[in-house]
């Protein structure tokens, strides 16, 4: 009798222990899940340098493409986005916040952001993907475009300066005085301005440099350009001038001076012409690169920097009329020098064109 009672007690105790063990295992499994429905979640920190049409377009397309990839692959990209507005102290704080939040990857839009991210993540395992860095080698971000060599890679909006200047002289073969408008502190302007000087020196055409670091300073520089009666203005992919474009385009147009620039967003904001990469596509390809690193295990150090065809010329037809020029005639003149010639009208953002 005692033996049966003891056997029954042992059986009940063993069953209780087994139940507790199964419950504990199940609880541990649920706690370790990164998200619901078995999906995996990745934290991505995006920092934009300034609020302008080109860079905003890049960010919008990065977000949209990551969302599409996430839906297709059954993963979630938790995006933290911020804009430092060209303030280095704010930029460093944003990056520090990303690190504290333990992001899986950082995206730096424009050269200053990419440089700061690379410095801040040195010695960590956080990969950095940059977007719209005009000269990543000269900026010290990568060893070469083909083999970055560090925990960073990305997309470049390298500018074919000679191609833009060719357009100036195709439209006005007699141009003799070219204004070079840019911010000396912008890394994206250093190489293109150097190349522009070499081009103009070889052609025997006079030029003068005009600089500014704020919208007010750029506006003053434009006043000097008008007073000096420049035949045309050249600006590369300079974020400071891009931010100021809405404040200066009318002054240049009224003076009859065409502004040739390194991105279609300048033309959107009132420049006569923007020549360069498709920033919407650049954003998409940046997101694809992020996906390759996080989902496919690609190593940034061996992932080539992606460059694009700079062959699209975007003409602002509003400014074209004000300058007394004919869009159709210009399109025919520029066609042999470009992959594509397209038109645009003045607006603050690309989304405004669809309203």
mmCIF file of C-alpha atoms in Angstrom, residues 62-331:
data_model
loop_
_atom_site.group_PDB
_atom_site.id
_atom_site.type_symbol
_atom_site.label_atom_id
_atom_site.label_comp_id
_atom_site.label_asym_id
_atom_site.label_seq_id
_atom_site.Cartn_x
_atom_site.Cartn_y
_atom_site.Cartn_z
ATOM 1 C CA UNK A 62 15.311 54.731 -49.692
ATOM 2 C CA UNK A 63 12.354 54.424 -47.314
ATOM 3 C CA UNK A 64 9.942 53.318 -50.041
ATOM 4 C CA UNK A 65 12.324 50.708 -51.443
ATOM 5 C CA UNK A 66 13.186 49.282 -48.006
ATOM 6 C CA UNK A 67 9.476 48.964 -47.272
ATOM 7 C CA UNK A 68 8.981 47.095 -50.566
ATOM 8 C CA UNK A 69 11.934 44.799 -49.879
ATOM 9 C CA UNK A 70 10.666 44.152 -46.360
ATOM 10 C CA UNK A 71 7.255 43.146 -47.655
ATOM 11 C CA UNK A 72 8.789 40.893 -50.293
ATOM 12 C CA UNK A 73 11.286 39.231 -47.953
ATOM 13 C CA UNK A 74 9.091 39.060 -44.859
ATOM 14 C CA UNK A 75 11.331 41.305 -42.772
ATOM 15 C CA UNK A 76 10.910 44.655 -41.065
ATOM 16 C CA UNK A 77 13.209 47.640 -41.411
ATOM 17 C CA UNK A 78 12.741 49.896 -38.396
ATOM 18 C CA UNK A 79 13.890 53.270 -39.718
ATOM 19 C CA UNK A 80 15.034 56.125 -37.521
ATOM 20 C CA UNK A 81 15.354 59.305 -39.583
ATOM 21 C CA UNK A 82 16.810 62.693 -38.728
ATOM 22 C CA UNK A 83 18.235 65.779 -40.452
ATOM 23 C CA UNK A 84 21.201 67.660 -39.018
ATOM 24 C CA UNK A 85 20.621 70.776 -41.172
ATOM 25 C CA UNK A 86 24.365 71.159 -41.777
ATOM 26 C CA UNK A 87 25.057 71.506 -38.029
ATOM 27 C CA UNK A 88 28.041 69.348 -37.038
ATOM 28 C CA UNK A 89 27.080 69.272 -33.343
ATOM 29 C CA UNK A 90 23.580 68.076 -34.199
ATOM 30 C CA UNK A 91 25.031 65.561 -36.654
ATOM 31 C CA UNK A 92 27.316 64.047 -34.005
ATOM 32 C CA UNK A 93 24.406 63.800 -31.556
ATOM 33 C CA UNK A 94 22.218 62.055 -34.137
ATOM 34 C CA UNK A 95 24.944 59.499 -34.787
ATOM 35 C CA UNK A 96 25.484 58.998 -31.038
ATOM 36 C CA UNK A 97 21.747 58.330 -30.701
ATOM 37 C CA UNK A 98 21.910 55.742 -33.491
ATOM 38 C CA UNK A 99 24.765 53.972 -31.721
ATOM 39 C CA UNK A 100 22.927 54.060 -28.380
ATOM 40 C CA UNK A 101 19.865 52.582 -30.095
ATOM 41 C CA UNK A 102 22.084 49.776 -31.427
ATOM 42 C CA UNK A 103 21.146 50.227 -35.056
ATOM 43 C CA UNK A 104 22.173 47.424 -37.395
ATOM 44 C CA UNK A 105 23.265 49.851 -40.128
ATOM 45 C CA UNK A 106 23.592 53.599 -40.740
ATOM 46 C CA UNK A 107 22.848 55.500 -43.945
ATOM 47 C CA UNK A 108 24.582 58.847 -44.441
ATOM 48 C CA UNK A 109 23.092 61.131 -47.075
ATOM 49 C CA UNK A 110 25.791 63.491 -48.468
ATOM 50 C CA UNK A 111 29.531 63.587 -47.828
ATOM 51 C CA UNK A 112 29.707 65.345 -44.417
ATOM 52 C CA UNK A 113 27.284 62.845 -42.891
ATOM 53 C CA UNK A 114 29.118 59.861 -44.348
ATOM 54 C CA UNK A 115 32.485 61.118 -43.057
ATOM 55 C CA UNK A 116 31.101 61.665 -39.551
ATOM 56 C CA UNK A 117 29.451 58.235 -39.502
ATOM 57 C CA UNK A 118 32.615 56.514 -40.622
ATOM 58 C CA UNK A 119 34.619 58.186 -37.847
ATOM 59 C CA UNK A 120 32.016 57.430 -35.178
ATOM 60 C CA UNK A 121 31.628 53.743 -36.090
ATOM 61 C CA UNK A 122 35.350 52.974 -36.367
ATOM 62 C CA UNK A 123 36.137 49.972 -34.212
ATOM 63 C CA UNK A 124 32.497 48.832 -34.171
ATOM 64 C CA UNK A 125 30.683 46.290 -36.331
ATOM 65 C CA UNK A 126 28.077 48.820 -37.547
ATOM 66 C CA UNK A 127 28.208 49.062 -41.357
ATOM 67 C CA UNK A 128 27.703 52.433 -43.050
ATOM 68 C CA UNK A 129 26.116 52.967 -46.459
ATOM 69 C CA UNK A 130 26.459 56.450 -47.923
ATOM 70 C CA UNK A 131 24.276 58.099 -50.557
ATOM 71 C CA UNK A 132 25.120 60.924 -52.975
ATOM 72 C CA UNK A 133 28.812 61.249 -52.132
ATOM 73 C CA UNK A 134 30.377 62.883 -55.170
ATOM 74 C CA UNK A 135 34.001 61.834 -54.593
ATOM 75 C CA UNK A 136 34.250 59.107 -51.925
ATOM 76 C CA UNK A 137 37.932 58.436 -52.645
ATOM 77 C CA UNK A 138 39.068 62.053 -52.216
ATOM 78 C CA UNK A 139 36.860 62.345 -49.129
ATOM 79 C CA UNK A 140 38.837 59.472 -47.598
ATOM 80 C CA UNK A 141 35.798 57.230 -47.229
ATOM 81 C CA UNK A 142 37.032 54.380 -49.422
ATOM 82 C CA UNK A 143 40.335 53.171 -50.817
ATOM 83 C CA UNK A 144 38.841 52.736 -54.278
ATOM 84 C CA UNK A 145 35.414 52.583 -55.897
ATOM 85 C CA UNK A 146 35.891 48.913 -56.743
ATOM 86 C CA UNK A 147 37.144 47.826 -53.300
ATOM 87 C CA UNK A 148 36.165 50.219 -50.480
ATOM 88 C CA UNK A 149 38.392 48.371 -48.006
ATOM 89 C CA UNK A 150 36.504 49.384 -44.841
ATOM 90 C CA UNK A 151 33.105 48.828 -43.231
ATOM 91 C CA UNK A 152 31.541 51.391 -45.571
ATOM 92 C CA UNK A 153 30.266 51.605 -49.146
ATOM 93 C CA UNK A 154 27.460 53.354 -50.968
ATOM 94 C CA UNK A 155 26.272 55.287 -53.998
ATOM 95 C CA UNK A 156 28.031 58.191 -55.697
ATOM 96 C CA UNK A 157 26.595 61.096 -57.674
ATOM 97 C CA UNK A 158 29.948 61.786 -59.356
ATOM 98 C CA UNK A 159 29.609 64.735 -61.692
ATOM 99 C CA UNK A 160 30.926 64.907 -65.260
ATOM 100 C CA UNK A 161 31.919 68.584 -65.133
ATOM 101 C CA UNK A 162 33.126 68.749 -68.736
ATOM 102 C CA UNK A 163 29.737 67.536 -69.960
ATOM 103 C CA UNK A 164 27.921 70.417 -68.242
ATOM 104 C CA UNK A 165 30.369 73.006 -69.535
ATOM 105 C CA UNK A 166 29.962 71.560 -73.031
ATOM 106 C CA UNK A 167 26.254 72.440 -72.751
ATOM 107 C CA UNK A 168 27.070 76.048 -71.847
ATOM 108 C CA UNK A 169 29.079 76.536 -75.028
ATOM 109 C CA UNK A 170 26.660 74.552 -77.161
ATOM 110 C CA UNK A 171 23.941 77.029 -76.175
ATOM 111 C CA UNK A 172 26.209 80.066 -76.317
ATOM 112 C CA UNK A 173 29.409 79.522 -78.320
ATOM 113 C CA UNK A 174 30.463 83.128 -77.669
ATOM 114 C CA UNK A 175 30.362 82.905 -73.858
ATOM 115 C CA UNK A 176 33.448 84.656 -72.476
ATOM 116 C CA UNK A 177 32.808 85.127 -68.771
ATOM 117 C CA UNK A 178 31.729 82.179 -66.606
ATOM 118 C CA UNK A 179 30.821 82.491 -62.929
ATOM 119 C CA UNK A 180 31.686 79.569 -60.643
ATOM 120 C CA UNK A 181 29.215 79.668 -57.739
ATOM 121 C CA UNK A 182 29.804 77.291 -54.817
ATOM 122 C CA UNK A 183 30.553 76.822 -51.117
ATOM 123 C CA UNK A 184 34.271 76.303 -50.474
ATOM 124 C CA UNK A 185 33.438 74.123 -47.492
ATOM 125 C CA UNK A 186 31.487 71.597 -49.542
ATOM 126 C CA UNK A 187 33.552 68.503 -50.385
ATOM 127 C CA UNK A 188 31.188 67.781 -53.263
ATOM 128 C CA UNK A 189 32.334 70.987 -54.976
ATOM 129 C CA UNK A 190 36.104 70.627 -54.629
ATOM 130 C CA UNK A 191 36.861 68.313 -57.550
ATOM 131 C CA UNK A 192 34.208 69.673 -59.979
ATOM 132 C CA UNK A 193 35.407 73.256 -59.510
ATOM 133 C CA UNK A 194 39.002 72.151 -60.034
ATOM 134 C CA UNK A 195 37.933 70.360 -63.216
ATOM 135 C CA UNK A 196 35.910 73.375 -64.380
ATOM 136 C CA UNK A 197 38.916 75.666 -64.035
ATOM 137 C CA UNK A 198 41.072 73.254 -66.036
ATOM 138 C CA UNK A 199 38.396 73.027 -68.748
ATOM 139 C CA UNK A 200 37.997 76.818 -69.006
ATOM 140 C CA UNK A 201 41.755 77.435 -68.905
ATOM 141 C CA UNK A 202 42.230 75.031 -71.788
ATOM 142 C CA UNK A 203 39.427 76.736 -73.718
ATOM 143 C CA UNK A 204 40.842 80.178 -72.971
ATOM 144 C CA UNK A 205 37.633 81.423 -71.353
ATOM 145 C CA UNK A 206 37.637 83.834 -68.403
ATOM 146 C CA UNK A 207 36.035 82.800 -65.132
ATOM 147 C CA UNK A 208 35.565 84.126 -61.611
ATOM 148 C CA UNK A 209 34.750 82.332 -58.360
ATOM 149 C CA UNK A 210 31.880 83.404 -56.111
ATOM 150 C CA UNK A 211 31.428 81.788 -52.698
ATOM 151 C CA UNK A 212 29.049 81.628 -49.757
ATOM 152 C CA UNK A 213 28.266 79.378 -46.793
ATOM 153 C CA UNK A 214 24.683 80.504 -46.144
ATOM 154 C CA UNK A 215 21.676 81.458 -48.243
ATOM 155 C CA UNK A 216 22.266 85.142 -47.512
ATOM 156 C CA UNK A 217 25.908 84.892 -48.587
ATOM 157 C CA UNK A 218 24.975 83.027 -51.763
ATOM 158 C CA UNK A 219 22.403 85.735 -52.540
ATOM 159 C CA UNK A 220 25.078 88.415 -52.148
ATOM 160 C CA UNK A 221 27.385 86.412 -54.408
ATOM 161 C CA UNK A 222 24.644 86.287 -57.048
ATOM 162 C CA UNK A 223 24.271 90.060 -56.848
ATOM 163 C CA UNK A 224 27.984 90.314 -57.647
ATOM 164 C CA UNK A 225 27.577 87.883 -60.550
ATOM 165 C CA UNK A 226 24.848 90.086 -62.010
ATOM 166 C CA UNK A 227 26.944 93.226 -61.525
ATOM 167 C CA UNK A 228 29.878 91.514 -63.267
ATOM 168 C CA UNK A 229 27.601 90.565 -66.196
ATOM 169 C CA UNK A 230 28.548 86.894 -66.347
ATOM 170 C CA UNK A 231 27.455 84.997 -69.454
ATOM 171 C CA UNK A 232 26.546 81.893 -67.448
ATOM 172 C CA UNK A 233 26.875 80.402 -63.950
ATOM 173 C CA UNK A 234 28.142 76.926 -63.122
ATOM 174 C CA UNK A 235 27.414 75.186 -59.795
ATOM 175 C CA UNK A 236 28.244 71.522 -59.090
ATOM 176 C CA UNK A 237 26.267 69.300 -56.672
ATOM 177 C CA UNK A 238 26.704 71.868 -53.923
ATOM 178 C CA UNK A 239 24.197 71.500 -51.063
ATOM 179 C CA UNK A 240 24.592 75.092 -49.861
ATOM 180 C CA UNK A 241 23.694 76.553 -53.260
ATOM 181 C CA UNK A 242 20.955 73.951 -53.688
ATOM 182 C CA UNK A 243 19.366 75.134 -50.449
ATOM 183 C CA UNK A 244 19.612 78.749 -51.652
ATOM 184 C CA UNK A 245 18.327 78.181 -55.204
ATOM 185 C CA UNK A 246 14.760 79.264 -54.481
ATOM 186 C CA UNK A 247 16.145 82.558 -53.173
ATOM 187 C CA UNK A 248 18.398 83.326 -56.148
ATOM 188 C CA UNK A 249 16.806 81.970 -59.316
ATOM 189 C CA UNK A 250 14.649 85.011 -60.053
ATOM 190 C CA UNK A 251 17.600 87.389 -59.746
ATOM 191 C CA UNK A 252 19.622 85.395 -62.282
ATOM 192 C CA UNK A 253 16.686 84.910 -64.658
ATOM 193 C CA UNK A 254 15.792 88.611 -64.667
ATOM 194 C CA UNK A 255 19.429 89.438 -65.423
ATOM 195 C CA UNK A 256 19.360 87.037 -68.376
ATOM 196 C CA UNK A 257 22.020 84.749 -66.877
ATOM 197 C CA UNK A 258 21.452 80.973 -67.216
ATOM 198 C CA UNK A 259 22.411 78.851 -64.209
ATOM 199 C CA UNK A 260 23.894 75.450 -65.135
ATOM 200 C CA UNK A 261 23.952 73.007 -62.214
ATOM 201 C CA UNK A 262 24.804 69.468 -61.192
ATOM 202 C CA UNK A 263 21.363 68.059 -60.345
ATOM 203 C CA UNK A 264 17.773 68.174 -61.582
ATOM 204 C CA UNK A 265 16.619 69.484 -58.188
ATOM 205 C CA UNK A 266 18.345 72.806 -58.935
ATOM 206 C CA UNK A 267 16.236 73.083 -62.096
ATOM 207 C CA UNK A 268 13.152 72.183 -60.078
ATOM 208 C CA UNK A 269 13.906 75.112 -57.774
ATOM 209 C CA UNK A 270 14.468 77.594 -60.600
ATOM 210 C CA UNK A 271 17.894 77.038 -62.134
ATOM 211 C CA UNK A 272 17.938 77.062 -65.921
ATOM 212 C CA UNK A 273 19.442 73.581 -66.215
ATOM 213 C CA UNK A 274 20.330 70.618 -64.046
ATOM 214 C CA UNK A 275 22.566 67.883 -65.404
ATOM 215 C CA UNK A 276 23.345 64.692 -63.564
ATOM 216 C CA UNK A 277 22.096 61.497 -62.005
ATOM 217 C CA UNK A 278 18.543 60.369 -61.329
ATOM 218 C CA UNK A 279 18.352 60.875 -57.552
ATOM 219 C CA UNK A 280 15.178 58.814 -57.239
ATOM 220 C CA UNK A 281 17.003 55.842 -58.748
ATOM 221 C CA UNK A 282 20.055 56.571 -56.579
ATOM 222 C CA UNK A 283 17.826 56.247 -53.511
ATOM 223 C CA UNK A 284 16.421 52.935 -54.722
ATOM 224 C CA UNK A 285 19.882 51.512 -55.381
ATOM 225 C CA UNK A 286 21.095 52.708 -51.984
ATOM 226 C CA UNK A 287 18.263 50.735 -50.367
ATOM 227 C CA UNK A 288 19.133 47.677 -52.468
ATOM 228 C CA UNK A 289 22.700 47.945 -51.196
ATOM 229 C CA UNK A 290 21.440 48.076 -47.606
ATOM 230 C CA UNK A 291 19.356 44.971 -48.244
ATOM 231 C CA UNK A 292 22.368 43.153 -49.694
ATOM 232 C CA UNK A 293 24.395 43.863 -46.566
ATOM 233 C CA UNK A 294 21.717 43.073 -43.964
ATOM 234 C CA UNK A 295 19.864 40.227 -45.677
ATOM 235 C CA UNK A 296 22.423 38.644 -47.993
ATOM 236 C CA UNK A 297 25.542 39.054 -45.876
ATOM 237 C CA UNK A 298 27.424 41.248 -48.368
ATOM 238 C CA UNK A 299 30.524 42.870 -46.889
ATOM 239 C CA UNK A 300 30.782 46.663 -47.311
ATOM 240 C CA UNK A 301 34.569 46.409 -47.691
ATOM 241 C CA UNK A 302 34.175 44.326 -50.844
ATOM 242 C CA UNK A 303 30.949 45.865 -52.193
ATOM 243 C CA UNK A 304 31.865 48.319 -54.995
ATOM 244 C CA UNK A 305 30.656 51.892 -54.762
ATOM 245 C CA UNK A 306 27.832 52.343 -57.256
ATOM 246 C CA UNK A 307 28.138 55.149 -59.807
ATOM 247 C CA UNK A 308 25.565 56.277 -62.368
ATOM 248 C CA UNK A 309 25.244 57.687 -65.868
ATOM 249 C CA UNK A 310 25.362 61.493 -65.638
ATOM 250 C CA UNK A 311 23.726 62.004 -68.992
ATOM 251 C CA UNK A 312 20.307 63.563 -68.237
ATOM 252 C CA UNK A 313 19.813 67.295 -68.832
ATOM 253 C CA UNK A 314 16.755 68.812 -67.154
ATOM 254 C CA UNK A 315 15.666 72.231 -68.464
ATOM 255 C CA UNK A 316 13.322 74.503 -66.530
ATOM 256 C CA UNK A 317 10.846 75.695 -69.155
ATOM 257 C CA UNK A 318 9.634 78.597 -66.975
ATOM 258 C CA UNK A 319 13.167 80.003 -66.826
ATOM 259 C CA UNK A 320 13.794 79.113 -70.443
ATOM 260 C CA UNK A 321 10.973 81.476 -71.465
ATOM 261 C CA UNK A 322 12.175 84.241 -69.150
ATOM 262 C CA UNK A 323 15.644 84.008 -70.689
ATOM 263 C CA UNK A 324 14.109 84.314 -74.156
ATOM 264 C CA UNK A 325 15.201 80.814 -75.162
ATOM 265 C CA UNK A 326 13.244 78.114 -76.996
ATOM 266 C CA UNK A 327 13.052 74.746 -75.257
ATOM 267 C CA UNK A 328 12.571 72.694 -78.433
ATOM 268 C CA UNK A 329 15.584 74.290 -80.096
ATOM 269 C CA UNK A 330 17.731 73.727 -76.993
ATOM 270 C CA UNK A 331 16.609 70.114 -76.708
#
